[in-house]
Short mmCIF file of C-alpha atoms in Angstrom, two decimals:
data_model
loop_
_atom_site.label_atom_id
_atom_site.label_comp_id
_atom_site.label_asym_id
_atom_site.label_seq_id
_atom_site.Cartn_x
_atom_site.Cartn_y
_atom_site.Cartn_z
CA UNK A 1 86.98 73.44 166.24
CA UNK A 2 83.64 74.12 164.62
CA UNK A 3 82.15 71.74 162.13
CA UNK A 4 78.87 71.43 160.29
CA UNK A 5 77.31 68.83 162.51
CA UNK A 6 73.86 68.74 160.93
CA UNK A 7 75.31 67.96 157.56
CA UNK A 8 77.54 65.29 159.02
CA UNK A 9 74.57 63.67 160.74
CA UNK A 10 72.75 63.77 157.42
CA UNK A 11 75.74 62.10 155.79
CA UNK A 12 75.56 59.32 158.34
CA UNK A 13 72.15 58.40 156.99
CA UNK A 14 73.42 57.76 153.47
CA UNK A 15 73.38 54.19 152.24
CA UNK A 16 76.51 52.26 152.94
CA UNK A 17 77.64 48.82 152.05
CA UNK A 18 79.71 48.56 155.18
CA UNK A 19 77.46 48.72 158.20
CA UNK A 20 77.37 46.19 160.99
CA UNK A 21 77.05 45.71 164.68
CA UNK A 22 80.52 45.46 166.13
CA UNK A 23 82.02 45.63 169.54
CA UNK A 24 83.72 48.97 169.88
CA UNK A 25 86.09 50.24 172.49
CA UNK A 26 87.26 53.80 172.72
CA UNK A 27 90.86 54.86 173.11
CA UNK A 28 90.74 56.12 176.67
CA UNK A 29 91.79 54.08 179.66
CA UNK A 30 88.69 52.76 181.24
CA UNK A 31 86.75 52.65 178.01
CA UNK A 32 84.94 49.36 177.76
CA UNK A 33 83.72 47.33 174.83
CA UNK A 34 80.23 48.31 173.78
CA UNK A 35 77.97 47.05 171.07
CA UNK A 36 77.68 49.68 168.38
CA UNK A 37 76.26 49.96 164.90
CA UNK A 38 79.30 50.95 162.92
CA UNK A 39 78.81 52.43 159.48
CA UNK A 40 81.28 53.48 156.84
CA UNK A 41 80.22 56.38 154.63
CA UNK A 42 82.79 57.92 152.30
CA UNK A 43 85.78 58.68 154.50
CA UNK A 44 83.87 58.72 157.78
CA UNK A 45 83.23 55.93 160.22
CA UNK A 46 80.02 56.61 162.13
CA UNK A 47 78.99 54.74 165.22
CA UNK A 48 75.49 54.53 166.66
CA UNK A 49 73.82 53.00 169.65
CA UNK A 50 71.77 50.20 168.20
CA UNK A 51 68.38 51.47 167.01
CA UNK A 52 69.23 55.10 167.42
CA UNK A 53 68.91 57.43 164.49
CA UNK A 54 71.61 59.85 165.31
CA UNK A 55 75.19 58.69 165.56
CA UNK A 56 77.07 59.05 168.84
CA UNK A 57 80.14 60.00 166.90
CA UNK A 58 82.16 60.04 163.74
CA UNK A 59 85.78 59.34 162.89
CA UNK A 60 87.35 60.97 159.86
CA UNK A 61 89.45 58.27 158.29
CA UNK A 62 92.32 60.34 156.95
CA UNK A 63 95.84 60.01 158.30
CA UNK A 64 95.04 56.86 160.18
CA UNK A 65 96.36 53.35 160.35
CA UNK A 66 94.22 50.23 160.45
CA UNK A 67 95.66 47.06 161.85
CA UNK A 68 94.60 43.57 162.64
CA UNK A 69 94.87 42.99 166.37
CA UNK A 70 93.85 39.38 166.48
CA UNK A 71 91.76 37.05 164.41
CA UNK A 72 88.52 39.01 164.86
CA UNK A 73 89.65 42.39 166.06
CA UNK A 74 91.05 45.39 164.27
CA UNK A 75 92.19 48.76 165.48
CA UNK A 76 92.23 52.26 164.11
CA UNK A 77 94.92 54.63 165.22
CA UNK A 78 95.34 58.24 164.15
CA UNK A 79 98.84 59.22 163.22
CA UNK A 80 98.90 62.28 165.44
CA UNK A 81 98.00 60.24 168.52
CA UNK A 82 99.39 56.81 167.85
CA UNK A 83 98.99 55.58 171.41
CA UNK A 84 95.24 55.95 171.32
CA UNK A 85 93.61 52.93 169.75
CA UNK A 86 90.01 52.47 168.77
CA UNK A 87 89.24 48.76 168.87
CA UNK A 88 86.60 46.93 166.91
CA UNK A 89 85.54 43.37 167.51
CA UNK A 90 83.95 41.49 164.66
CA UNK A 91 81.95 38.30 164.50
CA UNK A 92 84.36 36.47 162.27
CA UNK A 93 87.80 36.64 160.81
CA UNK A 94 86.31 37.19 157.39
CA UNK A 95 84.26 40.13 158.55
CA UNK A 96 87.30 41.56 160.25
CA UNK A 97 89.26 41.32 157.03
CA UNK A 98 86.52 43.00 155.04
CA UNK A 99 86.39 45.94 157.43
CA UNK A 100 90.13 46.39 157.39
CA UNK A 101 90.13 46.37 153.60
CA UNK A 102 87.27 48.82 153.36
CA UNK A 103 88.68 51.28 155.84
CA UNK A 104 92.10 51.28 154.21
CA UNK A 105 90.45 52.21 150.95
CA UNK A 106 88.13 54.78 152.47
CA UNK A 107 90.51 57.68 152.48
CA UNK A 108 90.74 60.46 149.97
CA UNK A 109 94.50 60.06 149.98
CA UNK A 110 94.18 56.43 148.99
CA UNK A 111 91.96 57.32 146.07
CA UNK A 112 94.23 60.09 144.98
CA UNK A 113 97.17 57.74 144.84
CA UNK A 114 95.23 55.22 142.79
CA UNK A 115 94.11 57.91 140.43
CA UNK A 116 97.64 59.11 139.88
CA UNK A 117 98.74 55.56 139.27
CA UNK A 118 96.07 55.00 136.62
CA UNK A 119 96.74 58.32 135.01
CA UNK A 120 100.44 57.58 134.82
CA UNK A 121 99.92 54.11 133.42
CA UNK A 122 97.41 55.20 130.82
CA UNK A 123 99.71 57.96 129.71
CA UNK A 124 102.62 55.58 129.54
CA UNK A 125 100.68 53.09 127.47
CA UNK A 126 98.90 55.49 125.17
CA UNK A 127 100.78 58.75 125.27
CA UNK A 128 97.57 60.50 126.20
CA UNK A 129 96.51 62.11 129.43
CA UNK A 130 93.14 60.58 130.31
CA UNK A 131 92.09 63.55 132.41
CA UNK A 132 92.34 66.03 129.59
CA UNK A 133 88.99 65.20 128.11
CA UNK A 134 87.37 66.03 131.43
CA UNK A 135 89.18 69.30 131.76
CA UNK A 136 90.70 68.40 135.09
CA UNK A 137 94.27 67.63 134.16
CA UNK A 138 95.60 70.73 135.85
CA UNK A 139 94.06 70.18 139.22
CA UNK A 140 96.70 70.13 141.93
CA UNK A 141 95.35 67.01 143.53
CA UNK A 142 95.90 64.96 140.37
CA UNK A 143 99.51 65.84 139.86
CA UNK A 144 102.26 63.30 139.86
CA UNK A 145 105.43 63.66 141.78
CA UNK A 146 108.56 61.69 142.39
CA UNK A 147 108.45 61.73 146.09
CA UNK A 148 106.06 61.05 148.90
CA UNK A 149 104.77 64.56 148.73
CA UNK A 150 102.65 65.71 145.92
CA UNK A 151 104.06 68.89 144.60
CA UNK A 152 102.84 70.93 141.70
CA UNK A 153 104.68 69.76 138.67
CA UNK A 154 105.13 71.24 135.31
CA UNK A 155 102.89 69.09 133.19
CA UNK A 156 103.18 71.19 130.10
CA UNK A 157 104.83 68.29 128.36
CA UNK A 158 101.59 66.34 128.54
CA UNK B 1 77.77 64.24 167.90
CA UNK B 2 81.39 63.56 168.67
CA UNK B 3 84.11 63.90 166.09
CA UNK B 4 87.79 63.02 166.36
CA UNK B 5 88.50 66.73 166.28
CA UNK B 6 92.12 66.67 167.27
CA UNK B 7 92.97 64.30 164.47
CA UNK B 8 90.82 66.22 162.03
CA UNK B 9 92.65 69.41 162.96
CA UNK B 10 95.91 67.57 162.52
CA UNK B 11 94.83 66.52 159.04
CA UNK B 12 94.36 70.18 158.21
CA UNK B 13 97.92 71.09 159.08
CA UNK B 14 99.83 67.91 158.34
CA UNK B 15 102.08 67.65 155.33
CA UNK B 16 99.60 65.94 153.06
CA UNK B 17 99.19 68.31 150.11
CA UNK B 18 96.19 70.60 150.12
CA UNK B 19 94.09 70.77 146.99
CA UNK B 20 93.64 74.49 147.23
CA UNK B 21 94.43 77.30 149.63
CA UNK B 22 93.69 81.00 149.75
CA UNK B 23 91.94 83.84 151.46
CA UNK B 24 88.19 84.07 151.28
CA UNK B 25 85.61 86.10 153.08
CA UNK B 26 83.16 84.08 155.06
CA UNK B 27 79.92 85.43 156.38
CA UNK B 28 79.57 84.81 160.05
CA UNK B 29 76.63 83.04 161.60
CA UNK B 30 75.79 85.32 164.45
CA UNK B 31 77.93 88.23 163.49
CA UNK B 32 76.81 88.62 159.92
CA UNK B 33 79.79 90.58 158.76
CA UNK B 34 82.17 88.95 156.33
CA UNK B 35 85.41 87.82 157.94
CA UNK B 36 88.57 87.24 156.02
CA UNK B 37 89.88 83.78 156.68
CA UNK B 38 92.60 81.52 155.35
CA UNK B 39 91.04 78.49 153.69
CA UNK B 40 92.60 75.10 153.09
CA UNK B 41 90.83 72.52 150.97
CA UNK B 42 91.90 68.91 151.51
CA UNK B 43 89.76 66.30 149.87
CA UNK B 44 86.19 66.86 150.98
CA UNK B 45 87.15 69.00 153.96
CA UNK B 46 87.32 72.76 153.83
CA UNK B 47 89.23 74.12 156.78
CA UNK B 48 89.39 77.75 157.76
CA UNK B 49 91.96 79.51 159.88
CA UNK B 50 92.03 82.91 161.43
CA UNK B 51 95.35 83.70 159.86
CA UNK B 52 97.49 82.05 157.24
CA UNK B 53 100.00 80.99 159.83
CA UNK B 54 97.56 79.92 162.51
CA UNK B 55 98.42 76.56 163.98
CA UNK B 56 94.91 75.26 164.24
CA UNK B 57 91.79 75.75 162.19
CA UNK B 58 88.87 77.63 163.66
CA UNK B 59 86.56 75.28 161.88
CA UNK B 60 85.88 72.90 159.03
CA UNK B 61 83.11 72.50 156.52
CA UNK B 62 82.56 68.89 155.48
CA UNK B 63 81.73 69.29 151.82
CA UNK B 64 80.15 65.95 151.13
CA UNK B 65 76.74 66.39 149.58
CA UNK B 66 77.05 70.11 149.02
CA UNK B 67 76.35 72.24 146.00
CA UNK B 68 78.15 75.43 145.21
CA UNK B 69 76.36 78.33 143.60
CA UNK B 70 77.00 81.88 142.68
CA UNK B 71 74.76 84.06 144.67
CA UNK B 72 73.15 87.40 144.67
CA UNK B 73 74.89 89.50 147.18
CA UNK B 74 75.89 93.02 147.92
CA UNK B 75 79.32 91.50 148.25
CA UNK B 76 81.28 91.15 145.05
CA UNK B 77 82.51 87.74 143.82
CA UNK B 78 80.16 85.97 146.19
CA UNK B 79 79.19 82.34 146.15
CA UNK B 80 77.45 79.96 148.50
CA UNK B 81 77.99 76.44 149.73
CA UNK B 82 74.63 74.79 150.23
CA UNK B 83 73.51 71.49 151.62
CA UNK B 84 70.44 69.47 150.96
CA UNK B 85 69.42 68.53 154.46
CA UNK B 86 66.78 69.94 156.74
CA UNK B 87 67.72 73.23 158.39
CA UNK B 88 71.04 73.10 156.65
CA UNK B 89 73.25 76.06 156.91
CA UNK B 90 74.19 78.09 153.89
CA UNK B 91 77.79 79.20 153.90
CA UNK B 92 78.11 82.51 152.16
CA UNK B 93 81.54 83.24 150.88
CA UNK B 94 83.23 85.87 148.79
CA UNK B 95 86.47 85.79 146.90
CA UNK B 96 88.84 88.63 146.26
CA UNK B 97 88.45 88.67 142.51
CA UNK B 98 86.62 87.00 139.66
CA UNK B 99 89.32 84.47 138.87
CA UNK B 100 89.61 83.38 142.48
CA UNK B 101 85.88 83.01 142.75
CA UNK B 102 85.66 80.83 139.66
CA UNK B 103 88.58 78.75 140.76
CA UNK B 104 87.13 78.15 144.21
CA UNK B 105 83.68 77.35 142.90
CA UNK B 106 85.17 74.80 140.54
CA UNK B 107 87.35 73.22 143.18
CA UNK B 108 84.63 73.05 145.81
CA UNK B 109 82.01 71.58 143.54
CA UNK B 110 84.35 68.74 142.67
CA UNK B 111 85.63 68.14 146.14
CA UNK B 112 83.30 65.33 147.08
CA UNK B 113 84.54 61.85 147.79
CA UNK B 114 82.05 60.50 145.28
CA UNK B 115 83.40 62.65 142.51
CA UNK B 116 86.91 61.44 143.19
CA UNK B 117 85.71 57.88 143.31
CA UNK B 118 83.99 58.31 139.97
CA UNK B 119 87.12 59.63 138.34
CA UNK B 120 89.19 56.79 139.77
CA UNK B 121 86.68 54.22 138.56
CA UNK B 122 86.65 55.72 135.13
CA UNK B 123 90.42 55.65 134.82
CA UNK B 124 90.52 52.14 136.18
CA UNK B 125 88.05 51.08 133.53
CA UNK B 126 90.06 52.80 130.83
CA UNK B 127 93.26 51.15 131.94
CA UNK B 128 91.61 47.76 131.93
CA UNK B 129 90.36 48.31 128.41
CA UNK B 130 93.79 49.31 127.25
CA UNK B 131 95.42 46.36 128.93
CA UNK B 132 92.90 43.93 127.58
CA UNK B 133 93.32 45.32 124.13
CA UNK B 134 97.05 45.01 124.45
CA UNK B 135 96.70 41.51 125.80
CA UNK B 136 97.98 40.52 129.20
CA UNK B 137 100.68 37.99 128.71
CA UNK B 138 104.14 36.94 129.62
CA UNK B 139 105.79 38.93 126.92
CA UNK B 140 104.38 42.39 127.27
CA UNK B 141 104.38 44.74 124.38
CA UNK B 142 105.74 47.73 126.12
CA UNK B 143 106.77 46.96 129.60
CA UNK B 144 104.93 46.44 132.79
CA UNK B 145 101.21 46.06 132.85
CA UNK B 146 100.93 46.15 136.54
CA UNK B 147 97.89 47.16 138.48
CA UNK B 148 97.39 47.92 142.12
CA UNK B 149 96.67 44.76 144.04
CA UNK B 150 95.14 43.77 147.32
CA UNK B 151 97.33 44.70 150.20
CA UNK B 152 96.34 42.23 152.84
CA UNK B 153 99.28 40.39 154.27
CA UNK B 154 100.27 37.32 152.33
CA UNK B 155 97.60 38.04 149.85
CA UNK B 156 98.26 37.72 146.20
CA UNK B 157 96.79 39.41 143.20
CA UNK B 158 93.41 37.89 142.75
CA UNK B 159 92.24 36.35 139.57
CA UNK B 160 89.36 37.78 137.64
CA UNK B 161 87.76 36.90 134.39
CA UNK B 162 88.56 39.59 131.94
CA UNK B 163 85.45 40.63 130.14
CA UNK B 164 82.49 40.71 132.42
CA UNK B 165 83.34 42.73 135.45
CA UNK B 166 85.26 45.53 133.88
CA UNK B 167 82.76 46.34 131.20
CA UNK B 168 79.99 46.55 133.72
CA UNK B 169 81.73 49.31 135.56
CA UNK B 170 81.08 51.75 132.78
CA UNK B 171 77.52 52.19 133.89
CA UNK B 172 78.30 55.48 135.51
CA UNK B 173 80.46 57.15 132.98
CA UNK B 174 82.14 60.42 133.61
CA UNK B 175 80.24 63.33 132.22
CA UNK B 176 81.77 66.20 130.34
CA UNK B 177 84.12 68.67 131.82
CA UNK B 178 81.87 71.53 132.68
CA UNK B 179 79.35 69.82 134.87
CA UNK B 180 79.87 67.75 137.94
CA UNK B 181 78.62 64.21 137.42
CA UNK B 182 75.10 63.64 138.73
CA UNK B 183 75.07 61.65 141.90
CA UNK B 184 71.85 59.78 142.17
CA UNK B 185 71.35 57.32 144.95
CA UNK B 186 71.19 54.38 142.61
CA UNK B 187 74.20 55.59 140.74
CA UNK B 188 76.10 55.61 143.95
CA UNK B 189 75.06 52.13 144.78
CA UNK B 190 76.33 50.69 141.57
CA UNK B 191 79.62 52.44 142.11
CA UNK B 192 79.82 50.97 145.54
CA UNK B 193 78.95 47.53 144.28
CA UNK B 194 81.70 47.59 141.79
CA UNK B 195 83.86 49.42 144.17
CA UNK B 196 83.59 46.58 146.55
CA UNK B 197 84.82 44.24 143.92
CA UNK B 198 87.48 46.23 142.24
CA UNK B 199 88.59 48.17 145.26
CA UNK B 200 89.70 44.99 146.95
CA UNK B 201 92.04 44.57 144.08
CA UNK B 202 93.38 47.99 144.58
CA UNK B 203 94.16 47.53 148.17
CA UNK B 204 97.64 48.80 148.25
CA UNK B 205 98.33 52.11 149.82
CA UNK B 206 100.77 53.53 147.39
CA UNK B 207 103.67 54.82 149.31
CA UNK B 208 105.84 56.56 146.83
CA UNK B 209 104.57 57.72 143.52
CA UNK B 210 102.86 54.65 142.16
CA UNK B 211 105.36 54.55 139.40
CA UNK B 212 107.78 52.98 141.79
CA UNK B 213 105.50 50.07 142.47
CA UNK B 214 104.41 49.66 138.91
CA UNK B 215 107.98 49.55 137.83
CA UNK B 216 109.05 48.21 141.10
CA UNK B 217 111.17 45.54 139.58
CA UNK B 218 113.42 48.27 138.46
CA UNK B 219 114.07 50.50 141.38
CA UNK B 220 115.10 53.92 140.43
CA UNK B 221 114.41 57.24 138.96
CA UNK B 222 113.28 56.06 135.60
CA UNK B 223 110.04 54.73 136.98
CA UNK B 224 108.26 57.86 138.10
CA UNK B 225 109.90 60.13 135.66
CA UNK B 226 108.29 58.19 132.85
CA UNK B 227 105.28 60.39 133.37
CA UNK B 228 107.06 63.67 132.99
CA UNK B 229 109.88 63.02 130.63
CA UNK B 230 108.44 60.75 128.01
CA UNK B 231 107.57 63.54 125.70
CA UNK B 232 108.78 62.16 122.41
CA UNK B 233 107.48 58.65 122.23
CA UNK B 234 104.01 57.70 123.16
CA UNK B 235 104.76 54.50 124.90
CA UNK B 236 107.72 54.47 127.16
CA UNK B 237 109.51 51.35 128.07
CA UNK B 238 110.83 52.56 131.34
CA UNK B 239 110.48 49.22 132.95
CA UNK B 240 112.57 47.53 130.38
CA UNK B 241 115.35 50.00 130.85
CA UNK B 242 117.89 47.65 132.21
CA UNK B 243 116.61 44.51 130.66
CA UNK B 244 114.38 43.39 133.48
CA UNK B 245 110.94 42.41 132.34
CA UNK B 246 108.18 42.71 134.86
CA UNK B 247 106.05 39.66 135.43
CA UNK B 248 102.55 40.13 134.10
CA UNK B 249 99.53 40.44 136.31
CA UNK B 250 97.46 37.29 136.27
CA UNK B 251 93.87 37.94 135.23
CA UNK B 252 91.69 38.32 138.24
CA UNK B 253 88.58 36.32 138.91
CA UNK B 254 85.99 37.52 141.36
CA UNK B 255 85.57 35.12 144.25
CA UNK B 256 88.36 32.87 143.17
CA UNK B 257 90.50 31.32 145.80
CA UNK B 258 93.56 33.35 146.41
CA UNK B 259 95.85 30.46 145.88
CA UNK B 260 94.69 29.32 142.49
CA UNK B 261 96.92 30.32 139.64
CA UNK B 262 94.83 31.03 136.62
CA UNK B 263 96.69 33.18 134.23
CA UNK B 264 97.91 31.27 131.25
CA UNK B 265 100.64 33.79 130.92
CA UNK B 266 102.16 33.50 134.33
CA UNK B 267 105.27 31.48 134.61
CA UNK B 268 105.97 30.47 138.11
CA UNK B 269 103.00 31.47 140.18
CA UNK B 270 104.47 30.99 143.58
CA UNK B 271 107.38 33.21 142.69
CA UNK B 272 104.99 35.88 141.53
CA UNK B 273 102.98 35.47 144.69
CA UNK B 274 105.98 35.82 146.91
CA UNK B 275 107.35 38.74 145.03
CA UNK B 276 104.15 40.78 145.15
CA UNK B 277 103.60 40.03 148.77
CA UNK B 278 107.08 41.11 149.71
CA UNK B 279 107.12 44.21 147.59
CA UNK B 280 103.81 45.43 148.87
CA UNK B 281 104.82 44.85 152.45
CA UNK B 282 108.06 46.71 152.01
CA UNK B 283 106.46 49.68 150.39
CA UNK B 284 103.74 49.77 152.95
CA UNK B 285 106.26 49.68 155.78
CA UNK B 286 108.21 52.49 154.21
CA UNK B 287 105.10 54.57 153.75
CA UNK B 288 103.95 54.02 157.29
CA UNK B 289 107.34 54.95 158.62
CA UNK B 290 107.39 58.14 156.69
CA UNK B 291 104.03 59.32 158.00
#
């Protein structure tokens, strides 16, 4: 699958508040723990060899699960390949917790759900749709639904 | 550079809802003819398939940091996706008609993660203002004033002093409808700073429509439907429907110990703590199972 690598590399250089040297182990048998500079930028987790400018790789953090493995280790697993675990070893339990938190919140899906929640609450409390003033109330991605799936809903009542 | 391509391709075709789909013509790199492809926009990722029913995408354009412009072209309804990095590629596209072109340009220029984050922050700020104005207390005026809380296991809603932190988050306010909000480096940083604070409080991955958690004390249809069906009255009292009043959210204090009860309005703190922890865990488990 083709992707715009140059732009992704450029993205990896953006400032990030979550960047640290962690022990990282890939998902394949035989992968060993290596020291990597791990950096979270939007919904991507980049990993670099220490002191190298260009990342070795990137993980898109959508449709994944983050779990605590032990007091200082967390794992990322992608839902389409749940047996393959990426492991990350932190320096402390606190750091581990911060990474887990940040990665959970780093997905577009997560943000979308929060947005819908706020929109719903604000409407419930005020009777007004807060997105209307920005002209984005009809965008598919902001629609509310009853179920797990977001489906286009008739929001003409709003 | 490696990418978790298989999982990225899976994201393209999994059942998470796309933000936009449709046919577009894309100018090839080597073969400079325009090829008709099926495009699927999910978040900040623009996937393209050979056919509408293809199982796997041919490729993806990561849209973060891009600008979308109309462009001069022999091709009608043409636009371009441009990036600001050295030797960046320009993706020349063409839609099938004027309306499609405008719709795609709009969708693509607002597809960035940062834009989404800005909108979320803005709504969060608005909700906080409304809640503070209404007063967070034991006896709510119109039902539940719940907010998303941290999702870590055994973690409880944190306490936060009301005034200071929320008002500071209005530094990057949402601009008007027609233009995408400017994303300066410093602007981003302040978002991230506040994001780090407030996002920890919004840790929960909402499984069902958030209405079910917000009104989680009352399980049932009335919770989510509040959004769609409350046409007559402004403020619905869905949560109070069968007489159950939701416990209020204790005010959150940045850096406060998780265990310290601070809200004057909260009755029995440990009950509240247990309840939130349990509810969040249940919902999370359900969501994970359904993925």
